PDB file of C-alpha atoms and ligand atoms in Angstrom:
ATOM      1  CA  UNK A1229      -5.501-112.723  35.713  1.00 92.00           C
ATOM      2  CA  UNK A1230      -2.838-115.444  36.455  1.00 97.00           C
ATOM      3  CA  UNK A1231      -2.242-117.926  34.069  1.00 98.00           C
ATOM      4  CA  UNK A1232      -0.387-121.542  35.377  1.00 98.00           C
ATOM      5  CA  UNK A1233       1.058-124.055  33.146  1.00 98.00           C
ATOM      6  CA  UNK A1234       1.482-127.830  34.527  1.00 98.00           C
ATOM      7  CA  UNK A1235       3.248-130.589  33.079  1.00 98.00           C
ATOM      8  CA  UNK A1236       0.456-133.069  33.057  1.00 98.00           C
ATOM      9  CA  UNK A1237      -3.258-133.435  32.976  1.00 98.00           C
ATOM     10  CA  UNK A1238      -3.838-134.585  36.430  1.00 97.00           C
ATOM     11  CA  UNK A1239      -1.190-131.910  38.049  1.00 98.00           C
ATOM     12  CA  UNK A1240      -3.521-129.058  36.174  1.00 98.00           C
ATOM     13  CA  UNK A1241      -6.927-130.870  37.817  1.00 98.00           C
ATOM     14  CA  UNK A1242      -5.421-131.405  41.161  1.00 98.00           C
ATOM     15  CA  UNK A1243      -4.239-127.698  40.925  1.00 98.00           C
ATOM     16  CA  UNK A1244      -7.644-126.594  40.683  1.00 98.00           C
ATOM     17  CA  UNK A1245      -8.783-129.080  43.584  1.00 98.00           C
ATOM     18  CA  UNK A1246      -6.431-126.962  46.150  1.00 98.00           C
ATOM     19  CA  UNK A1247      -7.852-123.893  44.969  1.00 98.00           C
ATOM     20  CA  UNK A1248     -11.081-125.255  46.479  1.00 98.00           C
ATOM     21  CA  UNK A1249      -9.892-126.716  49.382  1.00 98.00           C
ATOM     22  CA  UNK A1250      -8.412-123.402  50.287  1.00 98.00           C
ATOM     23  CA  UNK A1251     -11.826-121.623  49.719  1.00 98.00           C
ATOM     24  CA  UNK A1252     -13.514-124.385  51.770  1.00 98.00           C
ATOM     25  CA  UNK A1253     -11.233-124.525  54.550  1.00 98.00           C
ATOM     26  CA  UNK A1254     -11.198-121.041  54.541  1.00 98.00           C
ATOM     27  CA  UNK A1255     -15.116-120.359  54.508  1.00 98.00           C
ATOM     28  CA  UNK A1256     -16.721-123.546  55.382  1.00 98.00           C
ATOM     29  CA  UNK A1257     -20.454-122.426  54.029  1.00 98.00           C
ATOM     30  CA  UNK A1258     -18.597-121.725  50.455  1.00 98.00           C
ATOM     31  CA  UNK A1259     -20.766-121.369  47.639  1.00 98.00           C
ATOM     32  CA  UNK A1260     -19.349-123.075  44.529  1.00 98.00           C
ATOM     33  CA  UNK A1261     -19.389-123.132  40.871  1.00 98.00           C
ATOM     34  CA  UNK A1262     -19.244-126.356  39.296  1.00 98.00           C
ATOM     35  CA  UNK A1263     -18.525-127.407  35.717  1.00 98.00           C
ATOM     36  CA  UNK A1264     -19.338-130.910  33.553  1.00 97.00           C
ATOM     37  CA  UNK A1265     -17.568-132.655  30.763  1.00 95.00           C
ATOM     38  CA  UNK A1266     -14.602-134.554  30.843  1.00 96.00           C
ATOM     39  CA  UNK A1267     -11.983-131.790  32.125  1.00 97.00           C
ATOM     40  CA  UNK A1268     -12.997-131.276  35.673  1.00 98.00           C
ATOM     41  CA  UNK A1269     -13.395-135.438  36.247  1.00 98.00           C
ATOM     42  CA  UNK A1270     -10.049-135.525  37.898  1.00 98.00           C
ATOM     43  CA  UNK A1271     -10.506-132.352  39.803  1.00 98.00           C
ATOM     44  CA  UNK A1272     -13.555-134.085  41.168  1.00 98.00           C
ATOM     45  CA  UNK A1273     -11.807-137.212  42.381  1.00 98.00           C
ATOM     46  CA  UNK A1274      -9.322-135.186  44.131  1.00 98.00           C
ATOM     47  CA  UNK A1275     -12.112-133.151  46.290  1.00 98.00           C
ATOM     48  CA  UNK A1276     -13.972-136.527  46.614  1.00 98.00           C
ATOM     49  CA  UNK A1277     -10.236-137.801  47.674  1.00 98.00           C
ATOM     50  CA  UNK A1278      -9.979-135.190  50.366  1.00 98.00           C
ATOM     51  CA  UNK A1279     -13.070-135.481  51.524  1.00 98.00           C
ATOM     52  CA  UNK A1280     -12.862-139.343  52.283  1.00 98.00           C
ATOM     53  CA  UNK A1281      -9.369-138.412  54.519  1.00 98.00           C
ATOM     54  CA  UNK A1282     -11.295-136.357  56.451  1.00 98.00           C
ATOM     55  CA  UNK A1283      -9.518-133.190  54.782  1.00 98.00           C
ATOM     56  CA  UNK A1284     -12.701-131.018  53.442  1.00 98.00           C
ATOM     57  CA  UNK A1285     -16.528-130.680  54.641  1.00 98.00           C
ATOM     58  CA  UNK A1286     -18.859-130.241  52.385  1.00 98.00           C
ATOM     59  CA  UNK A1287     -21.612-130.198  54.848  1.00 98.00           C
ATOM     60  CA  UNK A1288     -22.259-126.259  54.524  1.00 98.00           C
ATOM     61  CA  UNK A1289     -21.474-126.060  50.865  1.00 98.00           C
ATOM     62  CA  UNK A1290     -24.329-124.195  48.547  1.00 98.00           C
ATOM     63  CA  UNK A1291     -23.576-125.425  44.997  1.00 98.00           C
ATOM     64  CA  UNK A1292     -24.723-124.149  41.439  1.00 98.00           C
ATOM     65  CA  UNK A1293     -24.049-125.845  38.276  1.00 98.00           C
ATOM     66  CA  UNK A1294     -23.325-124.002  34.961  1.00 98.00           C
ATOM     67  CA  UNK A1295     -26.065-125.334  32.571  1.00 97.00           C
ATOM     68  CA  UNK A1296     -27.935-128.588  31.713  1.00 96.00           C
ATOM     69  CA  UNK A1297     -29.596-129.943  28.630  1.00 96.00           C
ATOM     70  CA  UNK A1298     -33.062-128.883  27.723  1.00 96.00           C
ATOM     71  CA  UNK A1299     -35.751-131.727  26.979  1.00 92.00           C
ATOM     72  CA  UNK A1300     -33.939-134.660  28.672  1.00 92.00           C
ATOM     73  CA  UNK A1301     -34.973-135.697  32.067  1.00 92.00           C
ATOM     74  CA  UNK A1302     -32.717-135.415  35.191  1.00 92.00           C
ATOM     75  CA  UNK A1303     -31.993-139.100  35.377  1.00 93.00           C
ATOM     76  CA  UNK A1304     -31.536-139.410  31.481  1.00 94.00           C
ATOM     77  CA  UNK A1305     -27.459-141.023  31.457  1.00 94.00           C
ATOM     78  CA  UNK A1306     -26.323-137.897  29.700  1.00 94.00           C
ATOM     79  CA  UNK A1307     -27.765-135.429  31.873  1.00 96.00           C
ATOM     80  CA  UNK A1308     -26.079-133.091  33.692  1.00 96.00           C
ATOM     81  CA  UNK A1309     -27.666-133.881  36.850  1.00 97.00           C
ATOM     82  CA  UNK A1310     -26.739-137.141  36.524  1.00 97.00           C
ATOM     83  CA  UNK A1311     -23.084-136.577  35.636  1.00 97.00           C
ATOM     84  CA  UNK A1312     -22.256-134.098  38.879  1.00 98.00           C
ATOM     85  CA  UNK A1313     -24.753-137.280  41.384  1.00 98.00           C
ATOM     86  CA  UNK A1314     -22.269-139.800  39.209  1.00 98.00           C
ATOM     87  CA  UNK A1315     -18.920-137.932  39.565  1.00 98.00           C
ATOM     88  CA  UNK A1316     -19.010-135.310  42.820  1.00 98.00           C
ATOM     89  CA  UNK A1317     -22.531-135.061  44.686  1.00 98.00           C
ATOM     90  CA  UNK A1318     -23.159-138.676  45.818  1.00 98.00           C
ATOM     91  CA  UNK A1319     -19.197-139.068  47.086  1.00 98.00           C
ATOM     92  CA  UNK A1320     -19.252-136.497  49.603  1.00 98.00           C
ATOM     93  CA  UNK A1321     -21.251-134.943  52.071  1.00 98.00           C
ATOM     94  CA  UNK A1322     -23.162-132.172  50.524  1.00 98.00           C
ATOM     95  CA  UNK A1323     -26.875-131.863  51.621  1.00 98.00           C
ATOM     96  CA  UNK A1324     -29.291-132.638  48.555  1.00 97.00           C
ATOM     97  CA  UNK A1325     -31.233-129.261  49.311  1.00 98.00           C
ATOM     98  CA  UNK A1326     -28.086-126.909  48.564  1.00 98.00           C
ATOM     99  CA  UNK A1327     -27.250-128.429  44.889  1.00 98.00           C
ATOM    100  CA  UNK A1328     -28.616-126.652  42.502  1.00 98.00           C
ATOM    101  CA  UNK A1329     -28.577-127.296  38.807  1.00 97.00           C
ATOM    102  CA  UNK A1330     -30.444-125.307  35.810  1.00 96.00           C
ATOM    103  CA  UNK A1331     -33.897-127.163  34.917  1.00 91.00           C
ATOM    104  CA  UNK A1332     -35.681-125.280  31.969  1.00 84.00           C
ATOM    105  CA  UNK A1333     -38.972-126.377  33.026  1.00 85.00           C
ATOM    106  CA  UNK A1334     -41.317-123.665  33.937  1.00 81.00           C
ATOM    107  CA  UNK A1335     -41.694-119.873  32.019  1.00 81.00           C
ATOM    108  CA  UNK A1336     -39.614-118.503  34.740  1.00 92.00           C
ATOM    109  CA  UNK A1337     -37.202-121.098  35.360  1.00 94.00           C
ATOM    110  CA  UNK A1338     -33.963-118.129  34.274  1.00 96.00           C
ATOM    111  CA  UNK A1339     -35.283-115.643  36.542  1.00 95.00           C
ATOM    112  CA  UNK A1340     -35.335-118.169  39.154  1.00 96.00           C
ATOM    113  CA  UNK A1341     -31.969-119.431  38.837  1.00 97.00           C
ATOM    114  CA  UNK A1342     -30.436-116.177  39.043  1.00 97.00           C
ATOM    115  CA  UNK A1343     -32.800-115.674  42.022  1.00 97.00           C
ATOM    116  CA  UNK A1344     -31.259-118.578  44.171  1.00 97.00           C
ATOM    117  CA  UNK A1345     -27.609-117.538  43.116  1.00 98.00           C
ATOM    118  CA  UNK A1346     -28.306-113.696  44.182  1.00 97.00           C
ATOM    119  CA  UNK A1347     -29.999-115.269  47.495  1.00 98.00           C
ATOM    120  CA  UNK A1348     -27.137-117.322  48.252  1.00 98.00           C
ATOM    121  CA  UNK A1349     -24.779-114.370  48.139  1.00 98.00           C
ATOM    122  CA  UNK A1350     -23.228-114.976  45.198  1.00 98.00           C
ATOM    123  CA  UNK A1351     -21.006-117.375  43.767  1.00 98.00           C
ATOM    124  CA  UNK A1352     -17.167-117.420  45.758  1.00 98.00           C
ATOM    125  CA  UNK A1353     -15.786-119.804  43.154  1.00 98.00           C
ATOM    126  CA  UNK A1354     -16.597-120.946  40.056  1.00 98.00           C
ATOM    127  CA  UNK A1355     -15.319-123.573  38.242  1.00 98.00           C
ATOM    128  CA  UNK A1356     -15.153-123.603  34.387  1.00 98.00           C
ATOM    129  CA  UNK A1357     -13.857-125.824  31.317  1.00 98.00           C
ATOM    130  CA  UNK A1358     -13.594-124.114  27.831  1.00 98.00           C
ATOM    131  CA  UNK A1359     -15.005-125.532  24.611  1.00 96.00           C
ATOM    132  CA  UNK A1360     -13.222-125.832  21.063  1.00 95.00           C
ATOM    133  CA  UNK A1361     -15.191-123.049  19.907  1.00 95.00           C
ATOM    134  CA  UNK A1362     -13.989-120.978  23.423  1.00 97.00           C
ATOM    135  CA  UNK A1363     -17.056-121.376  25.160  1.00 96.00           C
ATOM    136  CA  UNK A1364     -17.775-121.300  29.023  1.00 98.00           C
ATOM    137  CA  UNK A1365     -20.730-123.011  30.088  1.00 97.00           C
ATOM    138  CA  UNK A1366     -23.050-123.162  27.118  1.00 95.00           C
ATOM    139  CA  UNK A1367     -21.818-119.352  26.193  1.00 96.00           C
ATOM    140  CA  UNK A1368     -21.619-120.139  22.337  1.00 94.00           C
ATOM    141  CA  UNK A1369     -20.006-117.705  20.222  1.00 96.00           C
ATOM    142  CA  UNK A1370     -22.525-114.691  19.324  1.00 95.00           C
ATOM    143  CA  UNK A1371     -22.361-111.127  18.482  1.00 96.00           C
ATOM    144  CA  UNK A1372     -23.004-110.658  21.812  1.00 96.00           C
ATOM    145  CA  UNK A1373     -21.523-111.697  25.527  1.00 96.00           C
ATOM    146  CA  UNK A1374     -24.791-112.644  27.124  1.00 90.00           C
ATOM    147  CA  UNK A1375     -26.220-111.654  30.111  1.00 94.00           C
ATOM    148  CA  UNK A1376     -27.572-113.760  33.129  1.00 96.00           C
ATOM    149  CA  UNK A1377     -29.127-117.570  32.870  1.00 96.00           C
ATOM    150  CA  UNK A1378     -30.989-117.952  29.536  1.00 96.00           C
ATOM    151  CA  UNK A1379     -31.744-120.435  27.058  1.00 95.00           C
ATOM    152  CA  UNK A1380     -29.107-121.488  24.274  1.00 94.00           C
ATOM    153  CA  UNK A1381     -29.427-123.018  20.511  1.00 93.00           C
ATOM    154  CA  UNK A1382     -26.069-125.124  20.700  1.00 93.00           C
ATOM    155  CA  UNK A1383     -23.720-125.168  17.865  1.00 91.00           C
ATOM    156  CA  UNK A1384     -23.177-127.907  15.438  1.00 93.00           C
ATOM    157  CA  UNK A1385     -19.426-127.715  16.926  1.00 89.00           C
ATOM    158  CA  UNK A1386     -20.619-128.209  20.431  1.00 91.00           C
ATOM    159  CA  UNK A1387     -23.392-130.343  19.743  1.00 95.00           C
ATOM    160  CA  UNK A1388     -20.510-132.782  17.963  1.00 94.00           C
ATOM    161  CA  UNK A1389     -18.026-132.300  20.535  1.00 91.00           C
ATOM    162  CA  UNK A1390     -20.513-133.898  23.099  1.00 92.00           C
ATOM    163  CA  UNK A1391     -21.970-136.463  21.334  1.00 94.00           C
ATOM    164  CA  UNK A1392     -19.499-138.859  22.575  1.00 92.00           C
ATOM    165  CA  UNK A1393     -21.550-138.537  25.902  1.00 90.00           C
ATOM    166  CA  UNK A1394     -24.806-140.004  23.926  1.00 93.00           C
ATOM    167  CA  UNK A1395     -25.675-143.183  22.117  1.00 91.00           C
ATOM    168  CA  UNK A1396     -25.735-141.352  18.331  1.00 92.00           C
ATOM    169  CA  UNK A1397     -24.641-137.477  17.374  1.00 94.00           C
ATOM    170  CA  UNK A1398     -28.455-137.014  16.687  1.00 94.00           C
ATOM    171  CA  UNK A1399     -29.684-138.077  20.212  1.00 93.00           C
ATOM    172  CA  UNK A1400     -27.696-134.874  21.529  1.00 94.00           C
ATOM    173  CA  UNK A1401     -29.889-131.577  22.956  1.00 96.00           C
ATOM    174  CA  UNK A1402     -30.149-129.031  20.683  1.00 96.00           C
ATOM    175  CA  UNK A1403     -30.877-126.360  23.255  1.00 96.00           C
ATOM    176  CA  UNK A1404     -29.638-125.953  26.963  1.00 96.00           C
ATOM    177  CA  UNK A1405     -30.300-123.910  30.056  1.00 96.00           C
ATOM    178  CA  UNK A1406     -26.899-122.225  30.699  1.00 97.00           C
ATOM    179  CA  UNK A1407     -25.746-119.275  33.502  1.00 97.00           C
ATOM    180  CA  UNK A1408     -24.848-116.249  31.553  1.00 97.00           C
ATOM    181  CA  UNK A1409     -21.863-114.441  30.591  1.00 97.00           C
ATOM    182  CA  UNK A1410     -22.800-111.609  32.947  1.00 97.00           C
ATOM    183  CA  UNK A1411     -24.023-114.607  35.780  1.00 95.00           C
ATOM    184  CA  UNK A1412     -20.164-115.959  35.391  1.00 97.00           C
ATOM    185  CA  UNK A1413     -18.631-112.793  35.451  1.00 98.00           C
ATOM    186  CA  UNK A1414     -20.155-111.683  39.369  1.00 97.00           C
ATOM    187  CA  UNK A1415     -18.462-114.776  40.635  1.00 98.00           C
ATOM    188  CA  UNK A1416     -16.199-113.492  42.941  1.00 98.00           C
ATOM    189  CA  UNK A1417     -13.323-115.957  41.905  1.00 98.00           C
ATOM    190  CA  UNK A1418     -13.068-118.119  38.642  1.00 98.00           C
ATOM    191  CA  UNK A1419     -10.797-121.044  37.761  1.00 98.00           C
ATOM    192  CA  UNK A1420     -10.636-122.193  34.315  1.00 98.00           C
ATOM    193  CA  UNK A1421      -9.195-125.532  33.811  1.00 98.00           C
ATOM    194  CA  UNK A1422      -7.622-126.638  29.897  1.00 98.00           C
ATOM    195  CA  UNK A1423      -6.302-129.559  29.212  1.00 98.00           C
ATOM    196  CA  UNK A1424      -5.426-131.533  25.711  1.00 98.00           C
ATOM    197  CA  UNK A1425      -4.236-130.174  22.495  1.00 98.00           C
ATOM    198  CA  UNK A1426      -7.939-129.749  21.147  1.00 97.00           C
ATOM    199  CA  UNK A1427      -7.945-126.728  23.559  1.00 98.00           C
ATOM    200  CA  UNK A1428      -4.841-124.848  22.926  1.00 98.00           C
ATOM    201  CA  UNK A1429      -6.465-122.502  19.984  1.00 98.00           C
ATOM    202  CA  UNK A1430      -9.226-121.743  21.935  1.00 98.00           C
ATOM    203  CA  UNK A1431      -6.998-120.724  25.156  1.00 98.00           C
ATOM    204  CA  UNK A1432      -4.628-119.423  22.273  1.00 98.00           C
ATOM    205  CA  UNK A1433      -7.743-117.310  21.260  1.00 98.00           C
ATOM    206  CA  UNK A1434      -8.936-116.521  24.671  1.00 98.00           C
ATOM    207  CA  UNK A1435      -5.925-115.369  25.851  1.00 98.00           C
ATOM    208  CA  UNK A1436      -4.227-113.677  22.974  1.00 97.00           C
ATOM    209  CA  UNK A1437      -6.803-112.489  20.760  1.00 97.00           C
ATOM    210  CA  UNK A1438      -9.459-109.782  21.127  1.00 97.00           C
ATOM    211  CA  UNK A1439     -12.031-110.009  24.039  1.00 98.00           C
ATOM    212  CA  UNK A1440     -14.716-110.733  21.708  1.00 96.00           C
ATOM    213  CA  UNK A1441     -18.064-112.428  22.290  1.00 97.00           C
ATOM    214  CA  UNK A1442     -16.901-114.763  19.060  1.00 97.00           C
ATOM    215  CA  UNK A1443     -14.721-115.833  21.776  1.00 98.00           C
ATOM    216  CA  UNK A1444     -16.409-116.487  24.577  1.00 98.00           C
ATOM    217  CA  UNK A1445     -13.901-117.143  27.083  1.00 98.00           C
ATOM    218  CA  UNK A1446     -11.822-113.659  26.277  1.00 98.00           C
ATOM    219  CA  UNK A1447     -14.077-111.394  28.127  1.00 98.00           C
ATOM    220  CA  UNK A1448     -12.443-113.540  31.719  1.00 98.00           C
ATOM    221  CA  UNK A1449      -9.020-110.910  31.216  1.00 98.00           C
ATOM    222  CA  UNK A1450     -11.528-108.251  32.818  1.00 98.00           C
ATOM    223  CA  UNK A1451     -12.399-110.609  35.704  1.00 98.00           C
ATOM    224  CA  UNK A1452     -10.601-109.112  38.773  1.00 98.00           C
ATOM    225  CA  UNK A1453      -9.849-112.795  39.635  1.00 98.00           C
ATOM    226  CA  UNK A1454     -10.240-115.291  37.499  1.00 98.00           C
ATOM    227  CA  UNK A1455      -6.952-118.336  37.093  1.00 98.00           C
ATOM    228  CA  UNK A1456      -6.573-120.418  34.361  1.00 98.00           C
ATOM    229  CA  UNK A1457      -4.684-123.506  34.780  1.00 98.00           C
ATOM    230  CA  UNK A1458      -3.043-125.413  31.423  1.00 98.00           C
ATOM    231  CA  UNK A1459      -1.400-127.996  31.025  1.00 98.00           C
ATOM    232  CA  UNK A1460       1.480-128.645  28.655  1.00 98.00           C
ATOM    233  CA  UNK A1461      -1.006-129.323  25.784  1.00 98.00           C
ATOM    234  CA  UNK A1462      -3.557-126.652  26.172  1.00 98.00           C
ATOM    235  CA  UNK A1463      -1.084-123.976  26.451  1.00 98.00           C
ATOM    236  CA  UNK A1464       1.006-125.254  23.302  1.00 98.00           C
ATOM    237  CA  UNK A1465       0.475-122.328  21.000  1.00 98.00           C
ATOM    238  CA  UNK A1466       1.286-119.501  23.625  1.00 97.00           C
TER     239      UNK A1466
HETATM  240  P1  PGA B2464     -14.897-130.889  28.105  1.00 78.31           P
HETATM  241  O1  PGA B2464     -15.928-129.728  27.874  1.00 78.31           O
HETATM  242  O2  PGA B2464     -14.361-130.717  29.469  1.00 78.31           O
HETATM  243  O3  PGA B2464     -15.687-132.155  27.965  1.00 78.31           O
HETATM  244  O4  PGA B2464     -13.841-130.758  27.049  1.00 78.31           O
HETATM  245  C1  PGA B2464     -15.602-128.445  28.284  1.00 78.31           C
HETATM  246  C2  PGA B2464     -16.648-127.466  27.809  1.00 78.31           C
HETATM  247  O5  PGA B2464     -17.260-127.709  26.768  1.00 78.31           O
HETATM  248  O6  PGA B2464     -16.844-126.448  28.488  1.00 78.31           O
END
């Protein structure tokens, strides 16, 4: 596991935006991993950046996304859908057929997920943020790490984090679809990306604590490749 500490925000973001580049120019049908929430925003301009100087081609690009809400539709503002369209999908030139993004509609709808990830080989690099509570994707805290794409009650520490993205605290999900702990794990490269003071305990946790399924994020010291990239803030209490 590496572990890279940047003096700014947007130095940790556009750290993670060569790591893609790379992968891209170096296997121009990559399949990615992408993330939401306010962390990877930068990272997103940067690849949106590149793209528009004629540096990166997303043309033969399979994407997955982490998770979504359950019970709001797929143009509702908050949505995760709408978010990645908003902030990545409609700036470059990534066909419309090879996004994908968890929908919880339909008995099967986990299954099928991990279905489309296994058919498209696998994930080459995924992309994460980490919650307060050391989450990755919608991996809350449990007794157990969970396995592949599965439904999620969100905690009351999750469900206030991202109630800034919604009108009131109580219009905010209360379930999600999210890829699994075991789903995250078979990526064959991860990059987390912390930034802000309201992260350092968790990385704190995630890095020098047990790997513990209380902390999500810890079991990523057993990934054979997995880089986290901190800035300043994030990586205050190591
Ligand atoms: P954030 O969310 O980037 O909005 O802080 C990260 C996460 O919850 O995984």
């Amino acid at each position: 596991m590496l572990v890279h500490v940047y003096p700014a925000e947007e130095l940790t973001c556009r750290a993670a935006a060569f790591l893609f580049a790379a992968q891209l120019t170096q296997k121009p049908d990559s399949v990615f991993g992408f993330a939401t929430g306010s962390t990877p925003i930068p990272c997103y301009k940067d690849l949106i950046s590149f793209y528009e100087q004629g540096l990166l081609d997303f043309s033969q690009v399979i994407s997955f996304n982490l998770d979504e809400y359950c019970g709001i539709a797929q143009d509702h503002p908050s949505s995760y859908h709408r978010f990645m369209h908003e902030n990545l999908f409609s700036h470059i030139n990534i066909p419309k057929e090879n996004i994908h993004i968890p929908n919880s509609m339909g008995v099967d709808a986990c299954e099928r997920y991990d279905k489309a990830i296994e058919q498209a080989g696998g994930i080459d690099l995924q992309l994460l943020g980490i919650g307060k509570n050391g989450h990755i994707g919608f991996n809350e805290p449990d007794d157990a790490f969970s396995c592949g794409t599965h439904i999620v009650k969100l905690t009351e520490s999750t469900i206030a984090a991202n109630a800034r993205f919604f009108k009131d605290e109580k219009d905010v999900p209360r379930t999600a679809i999210s890829m699994g702990i075991s789903s995250i794990m078979a990526c064959h490269s991860i990059v987390l990306i912390a930034t802000g003071e309201s992260k350092a305990k968790a990385v704190y946790d995630t890095l020098n604590g047990p790997i513990n399924p209380h902390v999500p994020a810890s079991i990523l010291r057993l990934h054979p490749n997995a880089t986290f990239l901190l800035d300043q803030d994030a990586a205050s209490m190591l």
